[in-house]
mmCIF file of C-alpha atoms in Angstrom:
data_model
loop_
_atom_site.group_PDB
_atom_site.id
_atom_site.type_symbol
_atom_site.label_atom_id
_atom_site.label_comp_id
_atom_site.label_asym_id
_atom_site.label_seq_id
_atom_site.Cartn_x
_atom_site.Cartn_y
_atom_site.Cartn_z
ATOM 1 C CA MET A 696 37.614 25.057 88.938
ATOM 2 C CA ALA A 697 38.788 24.826 85.206
ATOM 3 C CA HIS A 698 37.327 22.370 82.732
ATOM 4 C CA GLN A 699 39.442 22.000 79.525
ATOM 5 C CA THR A 700 38.465 20.014 76.349
ATOM 6 C CA GLU A 701 40.030 19.995 72.732
ATOM 7 C CA LEU A 702 37.749 19.549 69.816
ATOM 8 C CA ASN A 703 38.342 18.723 66.326
ATOM 9 C CA ILE A 704 36.868 20.453 63.399
ATOM 10 C CA HIS A 705 37.307 19.046 59.726
ATOM 11 C CA THR A 706 37.343 21.689 57.105
ATOM 12 C CA THR A 707 36.239 21.485 53.630
ATOM 13 C CA ARG A 708 37.118 24.491 51.727
ATOM 14 C CA LYS A 709 40.064 27.229 51.377
ATOM 15 C CA HIS A 710 37.676 29.606 53.385
ATOM 16 C CA GLU A 711 34.955 28.294 55.463
ATOM 17 C CA CYS A 712 32.639 29.811 58.385
ATOM 18 C CA VAL A 713 31.850 26.606 60.231
ATOM 19 C CA ASP A 714 29.316 26.821 62.764
ATOM 20 C CA VAL A 715 30.416 25.188 65.965
ATOM 21 C CA THR A 716 27.485 26.205 68.699
ATOM 22 C CA GLU A 717 26.369 23.055 69.175
ATOM 23 C CA LEU A 718 29.721 21.729 70.081
ATOM 24 C CA ILE A 719 30.482 24.190 72.514
ATOM 25 C CA SER A 720 27.325 24.304 74.011
ATOM 26 C CA ARG A 721 27.590 20.463 74.984
ATOM 27 C CA THR A 722 31.046 21.395 76.156
ATOM 28 C CA VAL A 723 29.967 23.685 78.517
ATOM 29 C CA SER A 724 26.983 21.469 80.131
ATOM 30 C CA ASP A 725 29.180 18.239 80.283
ATOM 31 C CA SER A 726 31.589 20.715 82.498
ATOM 32 C CA GLY A 727 29.461 21.020 85.197
ATOM 33 C CA ILE A 728 30.299 24.321 85.582
ATOM 34 C CA LYS A 729 27.571 26.664 86.846
ATOM 35 C CA THR A 730 28.376 29.899 86.483
ATOM 36 C CA GLY A 731 31.874 31.375 84.882
ATOM 37 C CA VAL A 732 33.385 31.865 81.165
ATOM 38 C CA CYS A 733 34.279 29.830 78.570
ATOM 39 C CA VAL A 734 37.303 30.437 76.754
ATOM 40 C CA ILE A 735 37.517 29.115 73.114
ATOM 41 C CA PHE A 736 41.035 29.442 71.770
ATOM 42 C CA VAL A 737 42.003 28.406 68.509
ATOM 43 C CA PRO A 738 45.489 27.275 68.480
ATOM 44 C CA HIS A 739 46.288 27.903 64.837
ATOM 45 C CA THR A 740 47.905 30.712 62.674
ATOM 46 C CA THR A 741 45.349 30.955 59.950
ATOM 47 C CA ALA A 742 42.263 30.594 61.455
ATOM 48 C CA ALA A 743 39.690 32.376 64.060
ATOM 49 C CA VAL A 744 37.112 32.803 66.136
ATOM 50 C CA ILE A 745 34.020 34.862 66.385
ATOM 51 C CA ALA A 746 30.089 35.325 67.846
ATOM 52 C CA ASN A 747 27.675 36.346 65.080
ATOM 53 C CA GLU A 748 24.237 35.859 63.581
ATOM 54 C CA HIS A 749 23.719 31.908 62.773
ATOM 55 C CA PHE A 750 20.098 32.116 61.441
ATOM 56 C CA ASP A 751 20.759 33.782 58.014
ATOM 57 C CA PRO A 752 24.027 31.611 56.366
ATOM 58 C CA ASN A 753 24.435 35.015 54.234
ATOM 59 C CA VAL A 754 26.085 36.628 57.213
ATOM 60 C CA ALA A 755 28.757 34.487 57.229
ATOM 61 C CA HIS A 756 28.935 34.867 53.508
ATOM 62 C CA ASP A 757 29.513 38.548 53.753
ATOM 63 C CA ILE A 758 31.688 38.446 56.682
ATOM 64 C CA ILE A 759 34.343 35.908 54.200
ATOM 65 C CA ASN A 760 33.628 38.281 51.403
ATOM 66 C CA ALA A 761 34.307 41.308 53.241
ATOM 67 C CA LEU A 762 37.522 40.024 54.670
ATOM 68 C CA ASP A 763 38.741 38.729 50.976
ATOM 69 C CA GLU A 764 38.194 42.547 49.705
ATOM 70 C CA LEU A 765 40.043 44.026 52.875
ATOM 71 C CA VAL A 766 43.261 41.668 52.877
ATOM 72 C CA PRO A 767 43.235 40.914 49.107
ATOM 73 C CA THR A 768 45.244 37.639 47.669
ATOM 74 C CA ASN A 769 46.935 39.608 44.631
ATOM 75 C CA LYS A 770 49.377 41.732 46.682
ATOM 76 C CA GLN A 771 53.094 41.819 47.384
ATOM 77 C CA TRP A 772 53.239 39.615 50.642
ATOM 78 C CA ARG A 773 56.534 39.006 52.032
ATOM 79 C CA HIS A 774 55.559 35.595 53.747
ATOM 80 C CA PRO A 775 55.496 33.124 51.174
ATOM 81 C CA GLU A 776 53.739 29.528 50.848
ATOM 82 C CA ASP A 777 50.543 31.617 49.621
ATOM 83 C CA ASN A 778 49.043 31.747 53.002
ATOM 84 C CA ALA A 779 49.893 35.694 53.861
ATOM 85 C CA PRO A 780 46.497 36.570 53.532
ATOM 86 C CA ALA A 781 45.063 34.038 56.033
ATOM 87 C CA HIS A 782 47.087 35.057 58.625
ATOM 88 C CA VAL A 783 46.635 38.920 58.195
ATOM 89 C CA LYS A 784 42.543 37.703 58.444
ATOM 90 C CA ALA A 785 43.592 35.396 61.345
ATOM 91 C CA ALA A 786 45.096 38.543 63.180
ATOM 92 C CA LEU A 787 42.191 40.960 62.452
ATOM 93 C CA MET A 788 39.472 38.482 63.516
ATOM 94 C CA THR A 789 41.161 37.270 66.937
ATOM 95 C CA GLY A 790 41.786 33.491 67.943
ATOM 96 C CA SER A 791 40.010 33.777 71.322
ATOM 97 C CA LEU A 792 36.556 34.634 72.331
ATOM 98 C CA SER A 793 35.049 34.522 75.981
ATOM 99 C CA VAL A 794 31.525 33.763 76.487
ATOM 100 C CA PRO A 795 29.742 34.134 80.152
ATOM 101 C CA VAL A 796 28.292 30.717 81.427
ATOM 102 C CA THR A 797 24.963 31.062 82.968
ATOM 103 C CA GLU A 798 22.770 28.460 84.747
ATOM 104 C CA GLY A 799 25.414 25.583 83.387
ATOM 105 C CA GLN A 800 24.896 26.736 79.782
ATOM 106 C CA LEU A 801 26.306 28.592 77.265
ATOM 107 C CA ALA A 802 24.932 31.984 77.446
ATOM 108 C CA THR A 803 25.130 33.778 73.816
ATOM 109 C CA GLY A 804 22.203 36.140 72.765
ATOM 110 C CA ARG A 805 19.190 34.818 70.825
ATOM 111 C CA TRP A 806 20.505 35.072 67.420
ATOM 112 C CA GLN A 807 24.245 34.122 68.398
ATOM 113 C CA GLY A 808 26.410 31.358 66.965
ATOM 114 C CA ILE A 809 29.703 30.362 67.688
ATOM 115 C CA TYR A 810 31.731 30.414 64.031
ATOM 116 C CA PHE A 811 35.062 28.751 63.555
ATOM 117 C CA LEU A 812 36.644 30.880 60.739
ATOM 118 C CA GLU A 813 39.131 28.755 58.528
ATOM 119 C CA PHE A 814 41.016 31.123 55.758
ATOM 120 C CA ASP A 815 43.710 28.543 54.618
ATOM 121 C CA GLY A 816 41.522 24.985 54.558
ATOM 122 C CA PRO A 817 40.885 22.452 53.873
ATOM 123 C CA ARG A 818 42.667 21.127 57.321
ATOM 124 C CA THR A 819 42.209 19.304 60.074
ATOM 125 C CA ARG A 820 41.894 21.656 62.895
ATOM 126 C CA LYS A 821 42.054 21.729 67.063
ATOM 127 C CA LEU A 822 39.992 24.274 69.095
ATOM 128 C CA SER A 823 40.580 24.602 72.741
ATOM 129 C CA VAL A 824 38.226 25.026 75.120
ATOM 130 C CA THR A 825 38.284 26.097 78.428
ATOM 131 C CA VAL A 826 35.449 26.535 81.312
ATOM 132 C CA VAL A 827 36.318 28.524 84.355
ATOM 133 C CA GLY A 828 33.925 29.209 86.960
ATOM 134 C CA MET B 1099 34.524 32.415 92.438
ATOM 135 C CA ALA B 1100 32.328 34.063 89.659
ATOM 136 C CA HIS B 1101 30.051 37.079 89.421
ATOM 137 C CA GLN B 1102 27.841 37.546 87.233
ATOM 138 C CA THR B 1103 25.826 40.750 86.117
ATOM 139 C CA GLU B 1104 23.396 41.537 83.145
ATOM 140 C CA LEU B 1105 23.297 45.925 82.031
ATOM 141 C CA ASN B 1106 21.459 47.461 79.957
ATOM 142 C CA ILE B 1107 22.203 50.164 77.841
ATOM 143 C CA HIS B 1108 20.240 52.420 75.779
ATOM 144 C CA THR B 1109 21.442 53.454 71.977
ATOM 145 C CA THR B 1110 20.089 56.304 70.494
ATOM 146 C CA ARG B 1111 21.782 56.679 67.147
ATOM 147 C CA LYS B 1112 22.378 54.449 63.906
ATOM 148 C CA HIS B 1113 26.124 54.314 64.668
ATOM 149 C CA GLU B 1114 27.485 55.168 68.445
ATOM 150 C CA CYS B 1115 30.428 54.798 70.826
ATOM 151 C CA VAL B 1116 29.089 54.561 74.562
ATOM 152 C CA ASP B 1117 31.097 55.127 77.137
ATOM 153 C CA VAL B 1118 30.301 52.432 79.771
ATOM 154 C CA THR B 1119 33.383 52.961 81.913
ATOM 155 C CA GLU B 1120 31.803 53.833 84.767
ATOM 156 C CA LEU B 1121 29.208 50.693 84.642
ATOM 157 C CA ILE B 1122 31.578 47.936 84.315
ATOM 158 C CA SER B 1123 33.783 49.674 87.203
ATOM 159 C CA ARG B 1124 30.872 49.833 89.469
ATOM 160 C CA THR B 1125 30.107 46.025 88.553
ATOM 161 C CA VAL B 1126 33.725 44.783 89.274
ATOM 162 C CA SER B 1127 34.266 46.952 92.826
ATOM 163 C CA ASP B 1128 30.457 45.479 93.733
ATOM 164 C CA SER B 1129 31.577 42.019 92.738
ATOM 165 C CA GLY B 1130 33.907 41.882 95.938
ATOM 166 C CA ILE B 1131 36.599 39.951 93.916
ATOM 167 C CA LYS B 1132 40.269 41.236 94.302
ATOM 168 C CA THR B 1133 42.157 39.935 92.155
ATOM 169 C CA GLY B 1134 41.005 38.203 88.719
ATOM 170 C CA VAL B 1135 39.996 39.270 85.392
ATOM 171 C CA CYS B 1136 36.867 40.602 84.315
ATOM 172 C CA VAL B 1137 35.100 39.408 81.158
ATOM 173 C CA ILE B 1138 32.807 41.643 79.215
ATOM 174 C CA PHE B 1139 30.325 40.247 76.658
ATOM 175 C CA VAL B 1140 28.135 41.591 73.872
ATOM 176 C CA PRO B 1141 25.207 38.996 73.336
ATOM 177 C CA HIS B 1142 24.242 40.908 69.895
ATOM 178 C CA THR B 1143 25.635 40.234 66.225
ATOM 179 C CA THR B 1144 25.315 43.824 65.376
ATOM 180 C CA ALA B 1145 27.567 45.594 68.214
ATOM 181 C CA ALA B 1146 30.778 45.179 70.148
ATOM 182 C CA VAL B 1147 32.818 46.025 72.696
ATOM 183 C CA ILE B 1148 36.349 47.979 73.072
ATOM 184 C CA ALA B 1149 38.880 49.172 75.465
ATOM 185 C CA ASN B 1150 40.423 52.571 73.803
ATOM 186 C CA GLU B 1151 41.018 56.237 74.861
ATOM 187 C CA HIS B 1152 38.234 57.772 76.224
ATOM 188 C CA PHE B 1153 39.298 61.603 77.003
ATOM 189 C CA ASP B 1154 39.360 62.843 73.475
ATOM 190 C CA PRO B 1155 35.995 61.878 72.361
ATOM 191 C CA ASN B 1156 37.472 62.221 68.551
ATOM 192 C CA VAL B 1157 39.284 58.623 69.096
ATOM 193 C CA ALA B 1158 35.527 57.104 69.107
ATOM 194 C CA HIS B 1159 34.325 59.282 66.373
ATOM 195 C CA ASP B 1160 37.526 58.228 64.190
ATOM 196 C CA ILE B 1161 36.969 54.311 64.787
ATOM 197 C CA ILE B 1162 33.295 54.455 63.954
ATOM 198 C CA ASN B 1163 34.261 56.666 60.713
ATOM 199 C CA ALA B 1164 37.029 54.283 59.684
ATOM 200 C CA LEU B 1165 34.987 51.436 59.960
ATOM 201 C CA ASP B 1166 32.554 53.125 57.930
ATOM 202 C CA GLU B 1167 34.877 53.239 55.231
ATOM 203 C CA LEU B 1168 36.130 49.505 55.434
ATOM 204 C CA VAL B 1169 33.040 47.807 55.466
ATOM 205 C CA PRO B 1170 30.637 50.217 53.209
ATOM 206 C CA THR B 1171 27.002 50.644 53.018
ATOM 207 C CA ASN B 1172 26.747 50.612 48.927
ATOM 208 C CA LYS B 1173 27.621 47.286 48.711
ATOM 209 C CA GLN B 1174 26.574 43.859 47.210
ATOM 210 C CA TRP B 1175 25.309 42.015 50.584
ATOM 211 C CA ARG B 1176 23.660 38.614 50.482
ATOM 212 C CA HIS B 1177 22.014 39.496 54.219
ATOM 213 C CA PRO B 1178 19.146 41.558 53.850
ATOM 214 C CA GLU B 1179 17.421 43.905 56.318
ATOM 215 C CA ASP B 1180 20.076 46.814 55.588
ATOM 216 C CA ASN B 1181 22.413 45.619 58.133
ATOM 217 C CA ALA B 1182 24.924 43.578 56.806
ATOM 218 C CA PRO B 1183 27.692 46.191 57.283
ATOM 219 C CA ALA B 1184 26.676 45.987 60.823
ATOM 220 C CA HIS B 1185 27.467 42.440 61.462
ATOM 221 C CA VAL B 1186 30.716 42.714 59.569
ATOM 222 C CA LYS B 1187 31.923 45.570 61.660
ATOM 223 C CA ALA B 1188 30.904 43.685 64.722
ATOM 224 C CA ALA B 1189 33.089 40.719 63.678
ATOM 225 C CA LEU B 1190 35.942 42.751 62.759
ATOM 226 C CA MET B 1191 35.695 44.200 66.331
ATOM 227 C CA THR B 1192 34.920 41.274 68.481
ATOM 228 C CA GLY B 1193 32.059 40.886 71.138
ATOM 229 C CA SER B 1194 34.560 40.330 74.168
ATOM 230 C CA LEU B 1195 36.817 41.799 76.040
ATOM 231 C CA SER B 1196 38.885 40.607 79.421
ATOM 232 C CA VAL B 1197 39.967 43.100 81.563
ATOM 233 C CA PRO B 1198 42.133 42.791 84.431
ATOM 234 C CA VAL B 1199 41.014 43.285 88.202
ATOM 235 C CA THR B 1200 43.423 44.697 90.419
ATOM 236 C CA GLU B 1201 42.731 45.212 94.715
ATOM 237 C CA GLY B 1202 39.018 44.994 93.762
ATOM 238 C CA GLN B 1203 39.494 47.768 90.670
ATOM 239 C CA LEU B 1204 38.851 47.297 87.014
ATOM 240 C CA ALA B 1205 42.961 47.769 85.915
ATOM 241 C CA THR B 1206 42.574 49.737 82.771
ATOM 242 C CA GLY B 1207 45.454 51.876 81.367
ATOM 243 C CA ARG B 1208 45.223 55.327 82.552
ATOM 244 C CA TRP B 1209 43.660 56.577 79.442
ATOM 245 C CA GLN B 1210 41.703 53.470 78.761
ATOM 246 C CA GLY B 1211 38.050 53.910 78.883
ATOM 247 C CA ILE B 1212 35.761 50.406 77.986
ATOM 248 C CA TYR B 1213 33.115 51.620 74.818
ATOM 249 C CA PHE B 1214 30.190 49.725 73.728
ATOM 250 C CA LEU B 1215 30.111 49.984 69.787
ATOM 251 C CA GLU B 1216 26.485 50.010 68.568
ATOM 252 C CA PHE B 1217 26.496 49.618 65.008
ATOM 253 C CA ASP B 1218 22.956 49.076 64.073
ATOM 254 C CA GLY B 1219 21.260 51.608 66.730
ATOM 255 C CA PRO B 1220 18.994 52.956 68.398
ATOM 256 C CA ARG B 1221 18.340 49.818 70.513
ATOM 257 C CA THR B 1222 17.622 48.651 74.158
ATOM 258 C CA ARG B 1223 21.023 46.456 74.345
ATOM 259 C CA LYS B 1224 22.441 44.079 76.999
ATOM 260 C CA LEU B 1225 26.059 43.454 78.528
ATOM 261 C CA SER B 1226 27.065 40.750 80.037
ATOM 262 C CA VAL B 1227 29.710 41.056 82.694
ATOM 263 C CA THR B 1228 31.341 38.362 84.353
ATOM 264 C CA VAL B 1229 34.323 38.726 87.229
ATOM 265 C CA VAL B 1230 36.134 35.713 87.876
ATOM 266 C CA GLY B 1231 38.554 35.249 90.455
ATOM 267 C CA MET C 810 43.105 30.860 92.410
ATOM 268 C CA ALA C 811 44.426 34.101 90.250
ATOM 269 C CA HIS C 812 47.845 34.764 89.663
ATOM 270 C CA GLN C 813 48.530 38.601 88.452
ATOM 271 C CA THR C 814 51.831 40.015 86.626
ATOM 272 C CA GLU C 815 52.753 43.411 85.210
ATOM 273 C CA LEU C 816 55.600 43.095 82.338
ATOM 274 C CA ASN C 817 57.644 45.967 81.038
ATOM 275 C CA ILE C 818 57.847 45.738 77.440
ATOM 276 C CA HIS C 819 60.607 48.535 75.247
ATOM 277 C CA THR C 820 59.568 49.121 71.864
ATOM 278 C CA THR C 821 62.355 50.771 69.875
ATOM 279 C CA ARG C 822 60.234 51.886 66.311
ATOM 280 C CA LYS C 823 57.232 53.809 65.469
ATOM 281 C CA HIS C 824 55.349 50.416 64.381
ATOM 282 C CA GLU C 825 56.403 47.124 65.996
ATOM 283 C CA CYS C 826 55.653 43.331 66.606
ATOM 284 C CA VAL C 827 57.379 42.567 69.738
ATOM 285 C CA ASP C 828 57.642 38.643 70.277
ATOM 286 C CA VAL C 829 56.842 38.010 73.733
ATOM 287 C CA THR C 830 55.912 34.329 73.628
ATOM 288 C CA GLU C 831 59.000 33.465 75.813
ATOM 289 C CA LEU C 832 58.134 36.048 78.833
ATOM 290 C CA ILE C 833 54.339 35.070 78.940
ATOM 291 C CA SER C 834 55.259 31.651 79.156
ATOM 292 C CA ARG C 835 57.306 31.994 81.931
ATOM 293 C CA THR C 836 54.942 33.904 83.832
ATOM 294 C CA VAL C 837 52.388 31.310 83.345
ATOM 295 C CA SER C 838 54.946 28.717 84.430
ATOM 296 C CA ASP C 839 55.751 30.532 87.709
ATOM 297 C CA SER C 840 52.132 30.743 88.465
ATOM 298 C CA GLY C 841 51.982 27.469 89.351
ATOM 299 C CA ILE C 842 48.910 27.393 87.560
ATOM 300 C CA LYS C 843 48.230 23.704 86.338
ATOM 301 C CA THR C 844 44.593 23.840 84.412
ATOM 302 C CA GLY C 845 42.819 27.277 83.543
ATOM 303 C CA VAL C 846 43.574 30.591 81.351
ATOM 304 C CA CYS C 847 45.985 33.418 80.887
ATOM 305 C CA VAL C 848 44.494 36.847 79.867
ATOM 306 C CA ILE C 849 47.095 39.300 78.067
ATOM 307 C CA PHE C 850 45.923 42.820 78.818
ATOM 308 C CA VAL C 851 47.126 46.096 77.202
ATOM 309 C CA PRO C 852 46.765 48.745 79.205
ATOM 310 C CA HIS C 853 47.485 51.392 76.319
ATOM 311 C CA THR C 854 45.448 52.882 73.510
ATOM 312 C CA THR C 855 47.451 52.868 70.721
ATOM 313 C CA ALA C 856 49.215 49.083 71.379
ATOM 314 C CA ALA C 857 47.372 45.545 70.834
ATOM 315 C CA VAL C 858 48.274 41.602 71.211
ATOM 316 C CA ILE C 859 47.846 38.862 68.864
ATOM 317 C CA ALA C 860 48.624 35.086 68.289
ATOM 318 C CA ASN C 861 50.126 34.504 64.982
ATOM 319 C CA GLU C 862 52.626 32.867 63.407
ATOM 320 C CA HIS C 863 56.834 33.636 64.860
ATOM 321 C CA PHE C 864 58.670 31.421 63.000
ATOM 322 C CA ASP C 865 59.068 33.194 59.672
ATOM 323 C CA PRO C 866 58.948 37.077 60.870
ATOM 324 C CA ASN C 867 57.455 37.658 57.646
ATOM 325 C CA VAL C 868 54.057 37.412 58.750
ATOM 326 C CA ALA C 869 54.549 40.205 61.234
ATOM 327 C CA HIS C 870 55.843 42.274 58.561
ATOM 328 C CA ASP C 871 52.702 41.322 56.415
ATOM 329 C CA ILE C 872 50.403 42.584 59.083
ATOM 330 C CA ILE C 873 51.690 45.576 60.056
ATOM 331 C CA ASN C 874 51.661 46.576 56.239
ATOM 332 C CA ALA C 875 48.455 45.209 55.426
ATOM 333 C CA LEU C 876 46.997 47.300 58.730
ATOM 334 C CA ASP C 877 48.809 50.262 57.386
ATOM 335 C CA GLU C 878 46.762 50.305 54.260
ATOM 336 C CA LEU C 879 43.724 49.478 55.770
ATOM 337 C CA VAL C 880 44.449 52.730 58.368
ATOM 338 C CA PRO C 881 46.207 55.511 55.730
ATOM 339 C CA THR C 882 48.258 58.267 57.904
ATOM 340 C CA ASN C 883 47.277 60.376 55.097
ATOM 341 C CA LYS C 884 43.695 60.842 55.897
ATOM 342 C CA GLN C 885 41.204 63.626 57.965
ATOM 343 C CA TRP C 886 41.201 62.417 61.367
ATOM 344 C CA ARG C 887 39.683 64.629 64.255
ATOM 345 C CA HIS C 888 41.900 63.190 66.981
ATOM 346 C CA PRO C 889 45.142 65.156 67.254
ATOM 347 C CA GLU C 890 48.295 64.194 67.855
ATOM 348 C CA ASP C 891 49.210 62.431 64.696
ATOM 349 C CA ASN C 892 48.265 59.256 66.293
ATOM 350 C CA ALA C 893 44.666 58.514 65.369
ATOM 351 C CA PRO C 894 45.652 55.743 63.037
ATOM 352 C CA ALA C 895 47.338 53.876 65.847
ATOM 353 C CA HIS C 896 44.472 54.570 68.030
ATOM 354 C CA VAL C 897 42.180 52.753 65.154
ATOM 355 C CA LYS C 898 44.704 49.984 64.627
ATOM 356 C CA ALA C 899 44.186 49.268 68.489
ATOM 357 C CA ALA C 900 40.816 48.598 68.293
ATOM 358 C CA LEU C 901 40.811 46.550 65.052
ATOM 359 C CA MET C 902 43.474 44.521 66.921
ATOM 360 C CA THR C 903 42.174 44.201 70.348
ATOM 361 C CA GLY C 904 43.569 44.540 73.488
ATOM 362 C CA SER C 905 43.004 41.536 75.382
ATOM 363 C CA LEU C 906 44.136 38.007 74.119
ATOM 364 C CA SER C 907 43.141 34.685 76.270
ATOM 365 C CA VAL C 908 45.252 31.496 75.920
ATOM 366 C CA PRO C 909 44.382 28.049 77.852
ATOM 367 C CA VAL C 910 47.296 26.791 80.491
ATOM 368 C CA THR C 911 47.716 23.091 80.202
ATOM 369 C CA GLU C 912 49.771 21.075 82.606
ATOM 370 C CA GLY C 913 51.290 24.133 84.168
ATOM 371 C CA GLN C 914 52.115 25.238 80.296
ATOM 372 C CA LEU C 915 50.986 28.175 77.605
ATOM 373 C CA ALA C 916 49.085 26.068 75.458
ATOM 374 C CA THR C 917 49.620 27.810 72.119
ATOM 375 C CA GLY C 918 49.544 25.953 68.759
ATOM 376 C CA ARG C 919 52.805 24.462 67.357
ATOM 377 C CA TRP C 920 53.407 27.806 64.792
ATOM 378 C CA GLN C 921 51.785 30.062 67.197
ATOM 379 C CA GLY C 922 53.899 32.612 68.957
ATOM 380 C CA ILE C 923 52.231 35.881 71.149
ATOM 381 C CA TYR C 924 53.034 39.413 69.629
ATOM 382 C CA PHE C 925 52.927 42.870 71.323
ATOM 383 C CA LEU C 926 51.865 45.253 68.364
ATOM 384 C CA GLU C 927 53.268 48.616 68.805
ATOM 385 C CA PHE C 928 51.591 51.423 66.347
ATOM 386 C CA ASP C 929 53.013 54.581 68.351
ATOM 387 C CA GLY C 930 56.386 54.035 69.615
ATOM 388 C CA PRO C 931 59.080 54.003 70.929
ATOM 389 C CA ARG C 932 57.718 53.700 74.223
ATOM 390 C CA THR C 933 58.168 51.762 76.940
ATOM 391 C CA ARG C 934 54.638 49.862 77.626
ATOM 392 C CA LYS C 935 53.133 47.715 80.273
ATOM 393 C CA LEU C 936 51.601 44.322 79.477
ATOM 394 C CA SER C 937 49.003 42.433 82.297
ATOM 395 C CA VAL C 938 49.300 38.670 82.817
ATOM 396 C CA THR C 939 46.485 37.205 84.497
ATOM 397 C CA VAL C 940 46.297 33.704 85.071
ATOM 398 C CA VAL C 941 43.133 31.792 86.565
ATOM 399 C CA GLY C 942 42.670 28.298 87.177
#
């Protein structure tokens, strides 16, 4: 059994960590699937998805900042459009995340949230969610 | 069909690469699923999971060391608790890994093992394994 | 339902970004599965798989170059064989990618392609594809 949904995310800044935990959790409960996995996929090339702490928003800030230092803007990139670093960050972070579904709920850990990472906003983005079980 | 298990991992150091290949392989054989995927998920925010060479333990050592240089401790982090670098490393490495299941076995490559990466130990950790097929 | 295939990839250089979008798309259409996920897995320890822009080949070039700077060759690595950096890059980039399958097709975004990343070629490589739905 597979249940698929496409969510819309509106980002408001160049770099942003959008907490999508509630959106994904609701999609999983609505799917009616009790045991399985929820596959979150970013159909974009300058954005990513991760699971990490969402109680202290500083963690998201530290992740965004660390990526900025690892992939600096002021380098000689071949790809034009000024967004080569955004592509490299998306590649480093990955665009798919699979989270278990247990007793009909998204089974993230106690401190974990799901973040949509925007590296080239603001934009209207899609997030694909497939629940298989 | 979906089969779900939660494993316990006991880490003994601050940074550790725990070889969980045998644990995961057994979980897959026990599931009775013949063809599908095994989704390994880390429900923590300062640990990760990867597949890499496990014949030469130096490879794990090189990975841990490279991460230490990419995400240094002695930086100005916003998140307190001294474990901001552990959160960033977990984000860089990802907390979910999907491995094929073939003829009822975990279908890793010849030189591949599955490593649980601890960045903020020692701790008792959980590892969620879902086999779908 | 699960459909599994093993593809062969021939790489021709030390570092290479091989566009496997067409190969994977065909495998998905051939599976007959209408709604689900396609799990791509690299059974090697010095290669990886990502989704990123494949219209401008410079993006792939920028990704490979950025990784070369993040994981330099001229460091003191413990693992012999001269390919420690390739193992670290594979670990950073991840060896599994899950992409949704919608209406029987690989549901990548408009600008997205699937790249097999070779870090220690030239070699004959395998790529495992499992479609679950």
